[in-house]
Coordinates of C-alpha atoms and ligand atoms in Angstrom, one line a residue:
M23 CA 0.0 -0.2 0.0
I24 CA 1.4 3.4 -0.9
K25 CA 0.3 6.0 1.3
F26 CA 0.3 9.6 0.7
S27 CA 2.8 10.6 3.4
I28 CA 3.1 14.4 4.4
G29 CA 5.7 13.3 6.6
Q30 CA 7.9 12.2 3.9
K31 CA 7.5 15.2 2.0
L32 CA 7.9 17.5 5.0
K33 CA 11.6 15.7 5.4
E34 CA 12.2 16.6 1.9
I35 CA 11.3 20.3 2.3
F36 CA 13.0 20.4 5.2
R37 CA 16.2 19.2 4.1
S38 CA 16.3 22.0 1.5
N39 CA 14.7 24.9 3.1
R40 CA 15.4 26.6 6.3
I41 CA 12.3 27.4 8.4
D42 CA 11.5 30.4 6.4
E43 CA 8.6 31.6 4.3
N44 CA 9.5 29.3 1.5
F45 CA 9.1 26.4 3.7
F46 CA 5.8 27.3 4.9
E47 CA 4.6 27.7 1.6
S48 CA 5.9 24.4 0.5
L49 CA 4.1 23.1 3.3
E50 CA 0.8 24.6 2.4
D51 CA 0.9 23.0 -1.0
I52 CA 1.6 19.4 0.5
L53 CA -1.4 19.8 2.7
V54 CA -3.5 20.9 -0.2
E55 CA -2.1 17.8 -1.9
S56 CA -3.0 15.6 0.9
D57 CA -6.8 16.7 0.3
M58 CA -6.9 19.1 3.3
G59 CA -8.3 21.5 1.3
I60 CA -7.2 25.1 0.8
A61 CA -8.8 26.7 3.6
A62 CA -7.8 24.2 6.1
S63 CA -4.4 24.1 4.7
V64 CA -3.7 28.0 5.0
S65 CA -5.1 28.0 8.7
I66 CA -3.0 25.0 9.7
V67 CA 0.0 26.5 8.4
Q68 CA -1.2 30.1 9.8
E69 CA -1.3 28.3 13.3
L70 CA 1.8 26.1 12.7
K71 CA 3.9 29.2 12.3
T72 CA 2.7 31.2 15.0
E73 CA 3.3 28.3 17.3
A74 CA 6.6 27.5 15.9
L75 CA 8.1 31.3 16.3
K76 CA 6.6 31.4 20.0
R77 CA 7.9 28.3 21.0
G78 CA 11.6 28.8 19.1
T79 CA 10.8 25.4 16.9
S80 CA 13.8 24.5 14.5
D81 CA 14.4 21.1 14.0
Y82 CA 12.3 18.7 12.0
E83 CA 11.1 16.3 15.0
S84 CA 9.6 18.9 17.0
L85 CA 8.0 20.7 13.9
K86 CA 6.3 17.5 12.9
T87 CA 5.0 17.2 16.7
L88 CA 3.9 20.8 16.4
L89 CA 2.2 20.3 13.1
K90 CA 0.6 16.8 14.3
E91 CA -0.9 19.0 17.5
V92 CA -2.3 21.4 15.1
V93 CA -3.9 19.0 13.1
S94 CA -5.0 17.2 15.8
H95 CA -7.5 20.0 16.8
R96 CA -9.2 19.9 13.8
I97 CA -10.3 16.4 14.0
S98 CA -12.9 14.8 16.4
V99 CA -13.8 11.4 17.1
Y100 CA -17.3 9.9 17.8
D101 CA -17.5 7.6 20.6
F102 CA -19.8 4.5 19.1
S103 CA -21.7 2.6 21.6
I104 CA -25.0 0.8 21.6
D105 CA -27.7 1.4 24.2
M106 CA -28.5 -2.5 24.9
G107 CA -31.7 -1.3 26.7
K108 CA -33.6 0.1 23.3
I109 CA -33.5 0.0 19.5
N110 CA -30.8 1.5 17.8
L111 CA -30.9 2.5 14.4
I112 CA -27.9 3.8 12.4
L113 CA -28.8 5.3 8.9
F114 CA -25.9 5.0 6.4
L115 CA -25.6 7.9 4.1
G116 CA -23.5 8.8 1.1
V117 CA -23.4 8.8 -2.7
N118 CA -23.1 5.6 -4.7
G119 CA -20.3 3.5 -4.8
V120 CA -18.5 5.0 -1.5
G121 CA -18.9 1.8 0.4
K122 CA -22.4 2.0 2.2
T123 CA -23.5 -1.6 1.9
T124 CA -20.2 -3.1 2.8
T125 CA -19.8 -0.8 5.8
I126 CA -23.2 -2.1 7.0
A127 CA -22.1 -5.5 6.9
K128 CA -19.1 -5.1 8.5
T129 CA -20.9 -2.8 11.1
A130 CA -22.8 -5.8 11.8
K131 CA -19.9 -7.9 12.3
L132 CA -18.2 -5.5 14.8
V133 CA -21.4 -5.1 16.9
Q134 CA -21.5 -8.8 16.8
S135 CA -17.7 -8.9 18.0
E136 CA -18.3 -6.4 20.5
Y137 CA -21.8 -6.9 22.1
G138 CA -22.2 -10.7 21.3
N139 CA -25.7 -10.7 19.8
P140 CA -27.9 -8.0 20.4
G141 CA -30.3 -9.0 17.6
I142 CA -29.2 -7.2 14.5
I143 CA -31.6 -6.3 11.6
L144 CA -30.3 -5.0 8.2
S145 CA -32.7 -2.7 6.8
A146 CA -33.0 -2.8 2.9
A147 CA -34.1 0.9 2.3
D148 CA -32.2 1.4 -0.9
T149 CA -35.1 0.6 -3.1
F150 CA -33.6 2.5 -5.8
R151 CA -30.7 0.3 -7.4
A152 CA -31.9 -2.8 -8.5
A153 CA -29.3 -5.1 -7.0
A154 CA -29.2 -3.4 -3.7
I155 CA -31.6 -5.6 -2.0
D156 CA -29.8 -8.7 -3.2
Q157 CA -26.5 -7.5 -1.9
L158 CA -27.7 -6.7 1.5
Q159 CA -29.7 -10.3 1.5
I160 CA -26.4 -12.2 0.7
H161 CA -24.6 -10.5 3.8
G162 CA -27.6 -10.9 5.9
E163 CA -27.2 -14.9 5.2
R164 CA -23.4 -14.8 5.5
L165 CA -23.3 -12.9 9.1
G166 CA -26.7 -14.6 10.2
V167 CA -28.6 -11.5 10.6
R168 CA -32.1 -11.0 9.4
V169 CA -32.8 -8.3 6.6
I170 CA -35.8 -6.5 6.4
C171 CA -36.9 -5.5 2.7
Q172 CA -39.7 -5.0 0.1
E173 CA -39.3 -4.8 -3.5
H174 CA -37.1 -2.9 -5.6
G175 CA -38.8 0.6 -6.4
S176 CA -40.7 0.6 -2.9
D177 CA -40.7 3.3 -0.7
P178 CA -37.5 3.3 1.6
G179 CA -39.5 5.1 4.4
A180 CA -42.0 2.0 4.5
V181 CA -38.9 -0.3 4.8
I182 CA -37.5 1.6 7.8
F183 CA -40.8 1.6 9.4
D184 CA -41.1 -1.9 9.0
S185 CA -37.9 -2.8 10.2
I186 CA -38.6 -0.5 13.2
E187 CA -42.0 -2.3 14.0
S188 CA -40.4 -5.5 13.3
A189 CA -37.3 -5.1 15.8
K190 CA -40.1 -3.8 18.4
A191 CA -41.8 -7.2 17.9
R192 CA -38.9 -9.4 18.4
G193 CA -36.9 -7.4 20.7
E194 CA -34.0 -6.8 18.7
R195 CA -31.6 -3.9 19.6
I196 CA -29.9 -2.7 16.4
I197 CA -31.1 -1.6 13.0
L198 CA -28.6 -0.6 10.3
A199 CA -30.3 0.7 7.4
D200 CA -29.1 1.1 3.9
T201 CA -30.0 4.1 1.8
A202 CA -29.9 4.9 -1.9
G203 CA -26.8 7.1 -3.0
R204 CA -28.4 8.3 -5.9
M205 CA -31.8 9.1 -6.9
H206 CA -32.9 11.0 -10.4
N207 CA -31.5 14.1 -9.2
K208 CA -30.2 15.8 -5.8
A209 CA -33.5 17.2 -4.7
N210 CA -35.1 14.0 -4.8
L211 CA -32.3 12.7 -2.7
V212 CA -32.6 15.3 -0.4
K213 CA -36.4 14.9 -0.3
E214 CA -36.5 11.3 0.2
L215 CA -33.7 11.4 3.1
Q216 CA -35.8 13.9 4.9
K217 CA -38.7 12.0 5.0
I218 CA -37.0 8.6 6.1
D219 CA -35.3 11.0 8.9
K220 CA -38.7 12.1 10.1
I221 CA -40.3 8.4 10.2
I222 CA -37.3 7.6 12.3
K223 CA -37.2 10.6 14.4
N224 CA -40.8 10.0 15.6
R225 CA -40.1 6.4 16.3
I226 CA -36.4 6.2 18.0
P227 CA -35.1 8.5 20.7
E228 CA -32.7 11.1 19.6
D229 CA -29.7 9.3 21.5
N230 CA -30.5 6.0 19.9
Y231 CA -30.5 7.1 16.2
M232 CA -27.3 7.7 14.5
K233 CA -26.5 9.0 11.0
F234 CA -23.2 7.7 9.6
L235 CA -22.1 9.2 6.2
V236 CA -19.5 7.0 4.3
I237 CA -16.9 9.0 2.5
D238 CA -14.7 7.0 -0.1
S239 CA -11.4 8.3 1.3
T240 CA -10.0 8.0 -2.3
T241 CA -12.2 10.6 -3.9
G242 CA -10.3 13.7 -2.3
Q243 CA -12.2 17.0 -1.8
N244 CA -15.1 15.9 -3.4
G245 CA -15.9 14.3 -0.1
L246 CA -16.3 17.7 1.5
S247 CA -19.0 18.8 -0.9
Q248 CA -20.9 15.4 -0.3
A249 CA -20.6 15.8 3.4
E250 CA -21.9 19.5 3.1
I251 CA -25.1 18.0 1.0
F252 CA -25.9 15.4 3.4
H253 CA -25.3 17.4 6.6
E254 CA -27.3 20.3 5.6
A255 CA -30.1 17.9 4.3
I256 CA -30.6 15.9 7.5
G257 CA -27.6 16.5 9.9
V258 CA -24.8 14.0 9.7
D259 CA -23.7 12.4 13.5
A260 CA -20.4 11.1 12.2
A261 CA -18.8 9.9 9.3
V262 CA -16.7 6.8 8.3
M263 CA -13.6 6.6 6.2
A264 CA -13.9 3.9 3.8
K265 CA -11.5 2.3 1.5
Y266 CA -8.6 3.7 3.7
D267 CA -6.4 0.8 2.7
S268 CA -5.9 2.0 -0.9
S269 CA -3.6 4.8 -1.7
A270 CA -5.6 7.2 0.1
R271 CA -4.3 10.8 0.6
G272 CA -6.5 10.7 3.9
G273 CA -6.5 14.3 4.5
I274 CA -10.3 14.8 3.7
A275 CA -11.1 14.0 7.1
V276 CA -9.3 17.1 8.3
S277 CA -11.4 18.9 5.9
I278 CA -14.8 17.2 6.7
S279 CA -14.1 17.1 10.6
G280 CA -12.6 20.8 10.8
K281 CA -15.0 22.4 8.5
L282 CA -18.3 20.9 9.4
G283 CA -17.5 19.6 12.8
I284 CA -18.3 16.1 12.0
P285 CA -16.5 13.4 14.1
F286 CA -15.1 10.1 12.6
V287 CA -16.6 6.9 13.9
F288 CA -15.1 4.0 11.7
T289 CA -12.2 3.4 8.9
G290 CA -12.9 1.0 6.6
T291 CA -9.5 -1.0 5.6
G292 CA -10.4 -3.7 3.1
E293 CA -13.3 -5.7 1.6
K294 CA -13.7 -8.5 4.2
Y295 CA -16.1 -8.2 7.3
G296 CA -13.2 -7.7 9.8
D297 CA -11.8 -5.1 8.0
L298 CA -13.6 -2.2 10.1
K299 CA -11.9 -0.5 13.0
R300 CA -13.0 2.5 15.2
F301 CA -11.5 5.5 14.3
S302 CA -8.5 6.0 16.1
K303 CA -6.9 9.7 15.7
K304 CA -3.3 8.7 16.9
E305 CA -3.0 6.1 14.2
Y306 CA -4.7 8.5 11.6
L307 CA -2.2 11.3 12.3
D308 CA 0.9 8.9 12.4
N309 CA -0.1 7.5 9.0
L310 CA -0.8 11.0 7.6
L311 CA 2.1 12.6 9.2
D312 CA 4.9 10.0 9.8
V313 CA 7.5 9.0 7.2
Ligands
GTP5 N1 -10.6 -1.7 -0.7 C1 -11.7 -1.4 0.1 N2 -12.8 -1.5 -0.8 C2 -13.9 -1.2 -0.1 C3 -14.1 -0.7 1.0 N3 -15.6 -0.7 1.5 C4 -16.1 -0.8 0.4 N4 -15.2 -1.4 -0.8 C5 -15.5 -1.9 -2.3 O1 -16.4 -0.6 -3.0 C6 -17.3 -1.0 -3.5 C7 -18.4 -0.3 -3.3 O2 -19.3 -0.7 -2.0 P1 -20.6 -0.7 -1.6 O3 -20.5 -1.0 -0.4 O4 -21.3 -1.4 -2.9 O5 -20.9 0.8 -2.0 P2 -22.4 1.6 -1.8 O6 -22.2 2.9 -1.5 O7 -23.4 0.6 -1.1 O8 -22.8 1.4 -3.3 P3 -24.2 1.8 -4.1 O9 -25.2 0.8 -3.5 O10 -24.0 1.7 -5.3 O11 -24.6 3.1 -4.0 C8 -17.4 -2.6 -3.4 O12 -16.6 -3.5 -4.5 C9 -16.8 -2.9 -1.9 O13 -15.9 -4.1 -2.1 C10 -12.8 -0.7 2.1 O14 -12.8 -0.1 3.3 N5 -11.7 -1.1 1.2
MG6 MG1 -25.2 -0.1 -1.8

């Protein structure tokens, strides 16, 4: 796996430059290149400059540690837990292809390994894409969890409603709901999500309802505009950094968390069920900034 390493590049510019204006300019370019976005990169460099000057930082290791600190303030982490006394619903959001359905299956596996068997339902509320329901059913069979679905093209809100009623009737504790990443247009998608959100809000207490946005970490700054759209539409509680095993630059997390205040909950590191970890800020920063 070839990772984009800010640390490597930092070392290179550190060798050729003293810590001066040129150095900070080059650093800004590197941060932009890592997908942090221009606004975040400028403000990080500004803060680093001020702090470095104040502390009299002049060697590579101290500067890197300071950079880690400055970036760290811009990332928050979501503390995921399940309330075993009630029904919990996680709605998975994201544009098509980012890894929603796979992340749902992996989340089911993670919950099984951490909580035993709390009674999990996969809710096939992506009724837009023909194969989506089958895909979820296959995961359900493999993982030994129930899948609630209706026909392709049916009302996603009705699927969610059924899932909640069914979980209530059977005492199941966690509903992982898929959603369509694409509709005929953006306005339709937003309207549909708002409808689903209302149905859930009327039935599940706020603390037990989580909205996780899946971000494909290889898509770069596009991820920020996606986050803005979903966050504005229904509010996102946390984001999942999917496909982080590929040669993702990863700076997008700084952009999303820093600008929108959305914390990160999981990191997807492959296609197998076990390839989902709780997001670790330390690991993320080490990956991004160490050589
Ligand atoms: N390498 C890698 N591949 C992943 C990861 N997560 C998902 N994928 C792959 O990405 C592709 C798309 O994943 P899906 O889960 O179908 O994505 P989706 O968002 O549900 O897509 P739509 O239903 O079409 O909107 C699949 O081939 C997955 O195996 C990951 O963390 N790492
Ligand atoms: Mg899907």
